[in-house]
Amino acid sequence: MRISSSDYAIEHCFFTHLDEVRHYHDSLRINYILKGKLKYTVEGEETIVEKGDLCLVNNNVFHEAILLEDTEMLSLIINHRFLSWMLNHKHFGFAIRKNPYRTPELILILLEVYSYHKKDRMLETYLLLLKMIKILKEETGIVSTDSFSSNVLLFVQQYIDRHYQNHINLEALSELTHYNESYLSTQFKKTFGIGINEYLRNVRMEHALLDLMESDKKILEIAFQNGFESIQSFNRIFKKLYDETPKNYRERSREMVCPS
């Protein structure tokens, strides 16, 4: 494997505002807090990290960060492809038990990596990265993962649940997850027993049904607010699923609740 500048990145970051939505990366992230304080949530576990702490986030692990104070940090990003090559594991993650992760030797190496990187001393930088990965492997161990992370599918499902009102298609989901459209679609259906487009349609329709029963919104407004492209497509899909029009459904449901 030929090494290149895309194998890793290291950034000196300053934040006065940070409120990340839940997301993941196809890379290992090692963040060293130089100043300030953040709240990290990694796989549902909340952790406060502050000056002197390291926070490690595996590839394909869902996380979010909220800034609690103005923060300065070094962020090392190591490409998963490069990690796989170094460890001879195609699908893996470090067995990180908790954050913050306090290892003085790792902190010193990270500071050296930053110094050598600024001076374009590539050989020294790569030797330090190898040393860092060796320490992580020895201290945490590594765990094998499936070739297609269930976390990714859960991300797609939850993304649809939260953003069903917006324009969503398979191409956009493919870009978000970095997986091929056909493969993503096949694995989603295999896991959930329903296709992505069908799942999206059902989520939108569930919300539309509630609006029809519980609000006085116009049917046109309900269609657009729940992500349907037109009133015609909404009416057509509704009739196909429930064998009646949205107007009839609303009238019938209200008669059942408040019979005359």
CSV table of N, CA and C in Angstrom, one decimal, residues 93-195:
chain,number,residue,atom,x,y,z
A,93,GLY,N,-12.7,-2.4,15.1
A,93,GLY,CA,-12.7,-1.2,15.9
A,93,GLY,C,-11.9,-1.4,17.1
A,94,PHE,N,-11.4,-0.3,17.7
A,94,PHE,CA,-10.7,-0.5,19.0
A,94,PHE,C,-11.7,-0.7,20.1
A,95,ALA,N,-11.4,-1.5,21.1
A,95,ALA,CA,-12.3,-1.8,22.2
A,95,ALA,C,-12.2,-0.7,23.2
A,96,ILE,N,-12.6,0.5,22.9
A,96,ILE,CA,-12.5,1.6,23.8
A,96,ILE,C,-13.6,1.5,24.8
A,97,ARG,N,-13.2,1.4,26.1
A,97,ARG,CA,-14.2,1.2,27.1
A,97,ARG,C,-14.9,2.4,27.6
A,98,LYS,N,-14.1,3.5,27.7
A,98,LYS,CA,-14.8,4.8,28.1
A,98,LYS,C,-13.9,5.9,27.8
A,99,ASN,N,-14.5,7.1,27.8
A,99,ASN,CA,-13.8,8.4,27.6
A,99,ASN,C,-14.0,9.2,28.9
A,100,PRO,N,-13.2,10.2,29.3
A,100,PRO,CA,-11.9,10.5,28.6
A,100,PRO,C,-10.9,9.4,28.7
A,101,TYR,N,-10.0,9.4,27.8
A,101,TYR,CA,-8.9,8.4,27.7
A,101,TYR,C,-7.6,9.1,28.1
A,102,ARG,N,-7.0,8.7,29.2
A,102,ARG,CA,-5.9,9.4,29.7
A,102,ARG,C,-4.6,8.5,29.7
A,103,THR,N,-3.8,8.8,28.7
A,103,THR,CA,-2.5,8.1,28.5
A,103,THR,C,-1.5,9.1,28.2
A,104,PRO,N,-0.6,9.5,29.1
A,104,PRO,CA,0.4,10.6,28.8
A,104,PRO,C,1.2,10.3,27.6
A,105,GLU,N,1.6,9.0,27.4
A,105,GLU,CA,2.4,8.7,26.2
A,105,GLU,C,1.7,9.0,24.9
A,106,LEU,N,0.4,8.7,24.9
A,106,LEU,CA,-0.3,9.0,23.7
A,106,LEU,C,-0.4,10.5,23.4
A,107,ILE,N,-0.6,11.3,24.5
A,107,ILE,CA,-0.6,12.7,24.4
A,107,ILE,C,0.7,13.3,23.8
A,108,LEU,N,1.8,12.8,24.4
A,108,LEU,CA,3.1,13.2,23.9
A,108,LEU,C,3.3,12.9,22.4
A,109,ILE,N,2.9,11.7,22.0
A,109,ILE,CA,3.0,11.3,20.6
A,109,ILE,C,2.1,12.2,19.7
A,110,LEU,N,0.9,12.5,20.2
A,110,LEU,CA,0.0,13.3,19.4
A,110,LEU,C,0.6,14.7,19.2
A,111,LEU,N,1.2,15.3,20.2
A,111,LEU,CA,1.9,16.6,20.1
A,111,LEU,C,3.0,16.5,19.1
A,112,GLU,N,3.8,15.4,19.2
A,112,GLU,CA,4.9,15.3,18.2
A,112,GLU,C,4.4,15.1,16.8
A,113,VAL,N,3.3,14.4,16.6
A,113,VAL,CA,2.7,14.2,15.3
A,113,VAL,C,2.3,15.6,14.7
A,114,TYR,N,1.7,16.4,15.6
A,114,TYR,CA,1.3,17.8,15.1
A,114,TYR,C,2.5,18.6,14.7
A,115,SER,N,3.6,18.5,15.5
A,115,SER,CA,4.8,19.2,15.2
A,115,SER,C,5.5,18.8,13.9
A,116,TYR,N,5.6,17.5,13.7
A,116,TYR,CA,6.2,17.0,12.5
A,116,TYR,C,5.4,17.2,11.3
A,117,HIS,N,4.0,17.1,11.5
A,117,HIS,CA,3.1,17.4,10.4
A,117,HIS,C,3.3,18.8,9.9
A,118,LYS,N,3.4,19.8,10.8
A,118,LYS,CA,3.5,21.2,10.4
A,118,LYS,C,4.8,21.4,9.6
A,119,LYS,N,5.8,20.6,9.9
A,119,LYS,CA,7.1,20.7,9.2
A,119,LYS,C,7.2,19.8,8.0
A,120,ASP,N,6.1,19.1,7.6
A,120,ASP,CA,6.1,18.2,6.4
A,120,ASP,C,7.1,17.1,6.5
A,121,ARG,N,7.3,16.6,7.7
A,121,ARG,CA,8.3,15.5,7.9
A,121,ARG,C,7.4,14.2,8.0
A,122,MET,N,7.1,13.7,6.8
A,122,MET,CA,6.2,12.6,6.6
A,122,MET,C,6.7,11.3,7.2
A,123,LEU,N,7.9,11.0,7.0
A,123,LEU,CA,8.4,9.7,7.5
A,123,LEU,C,8.3,9.7,9.0
A,124,GLU,N,8.8,10.7,9.7
A,124,GLU,CA,8.7,10.7,11.2
A,124,GLU,C,7.2,10.7,11.6
A,125,THR,N,6.4,11.4,10.9
A,125,THR,CA,4.9,11.4,11.2
A,125,THR,C,4.3,10.0,11.2
A,126,TYR,N,4.7,9.3,10.1
A,126,TYR,CA,4.1,7.9,9.9
A,126,TYR,C,4.6,6.9,11.0
A,127,LEU,N,5.9,7.1,11.4
A,127,LEU,CA,6.5,6.3,12.4
A,127,LEU,C,5.8,6.5,13.7
A,128,LEU,N,5.4,7.8,14.0
A,128,LEU,CA,4.7,8.1,15.2
A,128,LEU,C,3.3,7.5,15.2
A,129,LEU,N,2.6,7.6,14.0
A,129,LEU,CA,1.3,7.1,13.9
A,129,LEU,C,1.3,5.5,14.2
A,130,LEU,N,2.3,4.9,13.6
A,130,LEU,CA,2.4,3.4,13.9
A,130,LEU,C,2.6,3.1,15.3
A,131,LYS,N,3.4,3.9,16.0
A,131,LYS,CA,3.6,3.8,17.4
A,131,LYS,C,2.3,4.0,18.2
A,132,MET,N,1.6,5.0,17.8
A,132,MET,CA,0.3,5.3,18.5
A,132,MET,C,-0.7,4.2,18.3
A,133,ILE,N,-0.8,3.7,17.1
A,133,ILE,CA,-1.7,2.6,16.9
A,133,ILE,C,-1.3,1.3,17.7
A,134,LYS,N,0.0,1.1,17.8
A,134,LYS,CA,0.5,-0.1,18.5
A,134,LYS,C,0.1,0.1,20.0
A,135,ILE,N,0.2,1.3,20.5
A,135,ILE,CA,-0.2,1.5,21.9
A,135,ILE,C,-1.7,1.3,22.1
A,136,LEU,N,-2.5,1.8,21.2
A,136,LEU,CA,-3.9,1.6,21.3
A,136,LEU,C,-4.3,0.2,21.2
A,137,LYS,N,-3.7,-0.5,20.4
A,137,LYS,CA,-4.0,-2.0,20.2
A,137,LYS,C,-3.7,-2.7,21.5
A,138,GLU,N,-2.5,-2.4,22.1
A,138,GLU,CA,-2.1,-3.1,23.3
A,138,GLU,C,-3.0,-2.7,24.5
A,139,GLU,N,-3.4,-1.5,24.6
A,139,GLU,CA,-4.1,-1.0,25.8
A,139,GLU,C,-5.6,-1.3,25.7
A,140,THR,N,-6.2,-1.3,24.5
A,140,THR,CA,-7.6,-1.4,24.4
A,140,THR,C,-8.0,-2.8,23.8
A,141,GLY,N,-7.1,-3.3,22.9
A,141,GLY,CA,-7.5,-4.5,22.1
A,141,GLY,C,-8.3,-4.0,20.9
A,142,ILE,N,-8.6,-4.9,20.0
A,142,ILE,CA,-9.4,-4.6,18.8
A,142,ILE,C,-10.5,-5.6,18.7
A,143,VAL,N,-11.6,-5.2,18.2
A,143,VAL,CA,-12.8,-6.1,18.0
A,143,VAL,C,-13.2,-6.1,16.5
A,144,SER,N,-13.5,-7.2,16.0
A,144,SER,CA,-13.9,-7.4,14.6
A,144,SER,C,-15.4,-6.9,14.5
A,145,THR,N,-15.7,-6.3,13.4
A,145,THR,CA,-17.1,-5.9,13.1
A,145,THR,C,-17.5,-6.5,11.8
A,146,ASP,N,-18.8,-6.5,11.6
A,146,ASP,CA,-19.4,-7.0,10.3
A,146,ASP,C,-19.0,-6.1,9.2
A,147,SER,N,-19.0,-6.6,8.0
A,147,SER,CA,-18.6,-5.8,6.8
A,147,SER,C,-19.6,-4.7,6.6
A,148,PHE,N,-20.8,-4.8,7.0
A,148,PHE,CA,-21.8,-3.7,6.9
A,148,PHE,C,-22.3,-3.4,8.3
A,149,SER,N,-22.0,-2.3,8.8
A,149,SER,CA,-22.3,-2.0,10.2
A,149,SER,C,-23.8,-1.8,10.4
A,150,SER,N,-24.4,-2.5,11.4
A,150,SER,CA,-25.8,-2.3,11.7
A,150,SER,C,-26.0,-0.8,12.1
A,151,ASN,N,-25.0,-0.2,12.7
A,151,ASN,CA,-25.1,1.2,13.0
A,151,ASN,C,-25.5,2.1,11.9
A,152,VAL,N,-25.0,1.8,10.7
A,152,VAL,CA,-25.3,2.6,9.5
A,152,VAL,C,-26.8,2.5,9.2
A,153,LEU,N,-27.3,1.2,9.2
A,153,LEU,CA,-28.7,1.0,8.9
A,153,LEU,C,-29.6,1.7,10.0
A,154,LEU,N,-29.2,1.7,11.2
A,154,LEU,CA,-29.9,2.4,12.3
A,154,LEU,C,-29.9,3.9,12.0
A,155,PHE,N,-28.7,4.4,11.6
A,155,PHE,CA,-28.6,5.8,11.2
A,155,PHE,C,-29.6,6.2,10.1
A,156,VAL,N,-29.7,5.4,9.1
A,156,VAL,CA,-30.6,5.6,8.0
A,156,VAL,C,-32.0,5.7,8.5
A,157,GLN,N,-32.4,4.7,9.3
A,157,GLN,CA,-33.8,4.6,9.8
A,157,GLN,C,-34.1,5.9,10.6
A,158,GLN,N,-33.2,6.2,11.5
A,158,GLN,CA,-33.4,7.4,12.4
A,158,GLN,C,-33.4,8.7,11.7
A,159,TYR,N,-32.5,8.7,10.6
A,159,TYR,CA,-32.5,9.9,9.8
A,159,TYR,C,-33.8,10.2,9.1
A,160,ILE,N,-34.4,9.1,8.6
A,160,ILE,CA,-35.7,9.2,7.9
A,160,ILE,C,-36.8,9.6,9.0
A,161,ASP,N,-36.7,9.0,10.1
A,161,ASP,CA,-37.7,9.3,11.2
A,161,ASP,C,-37.7,10.8,11.6
A,162,ARG,N,-36.5,11.4,11.5
A,162,ARG,CA,-36.3,12.8,11.9
A,162,ARG,C,-36.5,13.8,10.8
A,163,HIS,N,-36.2,13.4,9.6
A,163,HIS,CA,-36.2,14.3,8.4
A,163,HIS,C,-37.2,13.9,7.4
A,164,TYR,N,-38.3,13.2,7.7
A,164,TYR,CA,-39.2,12.7,6.7
A,164,TYR,C,-39.9,13.9,6.0
A,165,GLN,N,-40.0,15.1,6.6
A,165,GLN,CA,-40.7,16.2,6.0
A,165,GLN,C,-39.8,16.8,4.9
A,166,ASN,N,-38.6,16.5,4.8
A,166,ASN,CA,-37.7,17.1,3.8
A,166,ASN,C,-37.6,16.1,2.6
A,167,HIS,N,-36.9,16.6,1.6
A,167,HIS,CA,-36.7,15.8,0.4
A,167,HIS,C,-35.6,14.8,0.7
A,168,ILE,N,-35.9,13.5,0.6
A,168,ILE,CA,-35.0,12.4,0.9
A,168,ILE,C,-35.1,11.4,-0.2
A,169,ASN,N,-33.9,11.0,-0.7
A,169,ASN,CA,-33.9,9.9,-1.7
A,169,ASN,C,-32.7,9.0,-1.5
A,170,LEU,N,-32.6,8.0,-2.2
A,170,LEU,CA,-31.5,7.0,-2.0
A,170,LEU,C,-30.2,7.6,-2.3
A,171,GLU,N,-30.1,8.4,-3.3
A,171,GLU,CA,-28.8,9.1,-3.6
A,171,GLU,C,-28.3,9.9,-2.4
A,172,ALA,N,-29.2,10.7,-1.8
A,172,ALA,CA,-28.7,11.5,-0.7
A,172,ALA,C,-28.3,10.6,0.5
A,173,LEU,N,-29.0,9.5,0.8
A,173,LEU,CA,-28.7,8.6,1.9
A,173,LEU,C,-27.3,7.9,1.6
A,174,SER,N,-27.1,7.6,0.3
A,174,SER,CA,-25.8,7.0,-0.1
A,174,SER,C,-24.7,7.9,0.2
A,175,GLU,N,-24.9,9.2,-0.1
A,175,GLU,CA,-23.8,10.2,0.1
A,175,GLU,C,-23.6,10.4,1.6
A,176,LEU,N,-24.6,10.4,2.4
A,176,LEU,CA,-24.5,10.5,3.9
A,176,LEU,C,-23.7,9.4,4.5
A,177,THR,N,-24.0,8.1,4.0
A,177,THR,CA,-23.4,7.0,4.6
A,177,THR,C,-22.1,6.5,4.0
A,178,HIS,N,-21.9,7.0,2.8
A,178,HIS,CA,-20.7,6.5,2.0
A,178,HIS,C,-20.8,5.1,1.5
A,179,TYR,N,-22.0,4.6,1.3
A,179,TYR,CA,-22.2,3.3,0.8
A,179,TYR,C,-22.9,3.3,-0.5
A,180,ASN,N,-22.6,2.4,-1.4
A,180,ASN,CA,-23.2,2.3,-2.7
A,180,ASN,C,-24.8,2.2,-2.5
A,181,GLU,N,-25.5,2.9,-3.4
A,181,GLU,CA,-27.0,2.9,-3.4
A,181,GLU,C,-27.6,1.6,-3.4
A,182,SER,N,-27.2,0.7,-4.3
A,182,SER,CA,-27.8,-0.6,-4.4
A,182,SER,C,-27.5,-1.5,-3.2
A,183,TYR,N,-26.3,-1.4,-2.7
A,183,TYR,CA,-25.9,-2.2,-1.5
A,183,TYR,C,-26.7,-1.7,-0.3
A,184,LEU,N,-26.8,-0.3,-0.1
A,184,LEU,CA,-27.5,0.2,1.0
A,184,LEU,C,-28.9,-0.2,1.0
A,185,SER,N,-29.5,-0.1,-0.2
A,185,SER,CA,-31.0,-0.5,-0.3
A,185,SER,C,-31.2,-2.0,0.0
A,186,THR,N,-30.3,-2.8,-0.5
A,186,THR,CA,-30.4,-4.3,-0.3
A,186,THR,C,-30.3,-4.6,1.2
A,187,GLN,N,-29.3,-4.0,1.9
A,187,GLN,CA,-29.1,-4.3,3.3
A,187,GLN,C,-30.2,-3.8,4.1
A,188,PHE,N,-30.7,-2.6,3.8
A,188,PHE,CA,-31.8,-2.1,4.6
A,188,PHE,C,-33.0,-3.0,4.5
A,189,LYS,N,-33.4,-3.5,3.3
A,189,LYS,CA,-34.5,-4.4,3.2
A,189,LYS,C,-34.3,-5.7,3.9
A,190,LYS,N,-33.1,-6.2,3.8
A,190,LYS,CA,-32.7,-7.4,4.4
A,190,LYS,C,-32.8,-7.3,5.9
A,191,THR,N,-32.5,-6.2,6.5
A,191,THR,CA,-32.5,-6.0,7.9
A,191,THR,C,-33.9,-5.7,8.5
A,192,PHE,N,-34.6,-4.8,7.8
A,192,PHE,CA,-35.9,-4.3,8.3
A,192,PHE,C,-37.1,-4.9,7.6
A,193,GLY,N,-36.9,-5.7,6.5
A,193,GLY,CA,-38.0,-6.4,5.8
A,193,GLY,C,-38.8,-5.4,5.0
A,194,ILE,N,-38.3,-4.3,4.7
A,194,ILE,CA,-39.0,-3.3,3.9
A,194,ILE,C,-38.0,-2.4,3.2
A,195,GLY,N,-38.3,-1.9,2.0
A,195,GLY,CA,-37.4,-1.1,1.3
A,195,GLY,C,-37.3,0.3,1.8
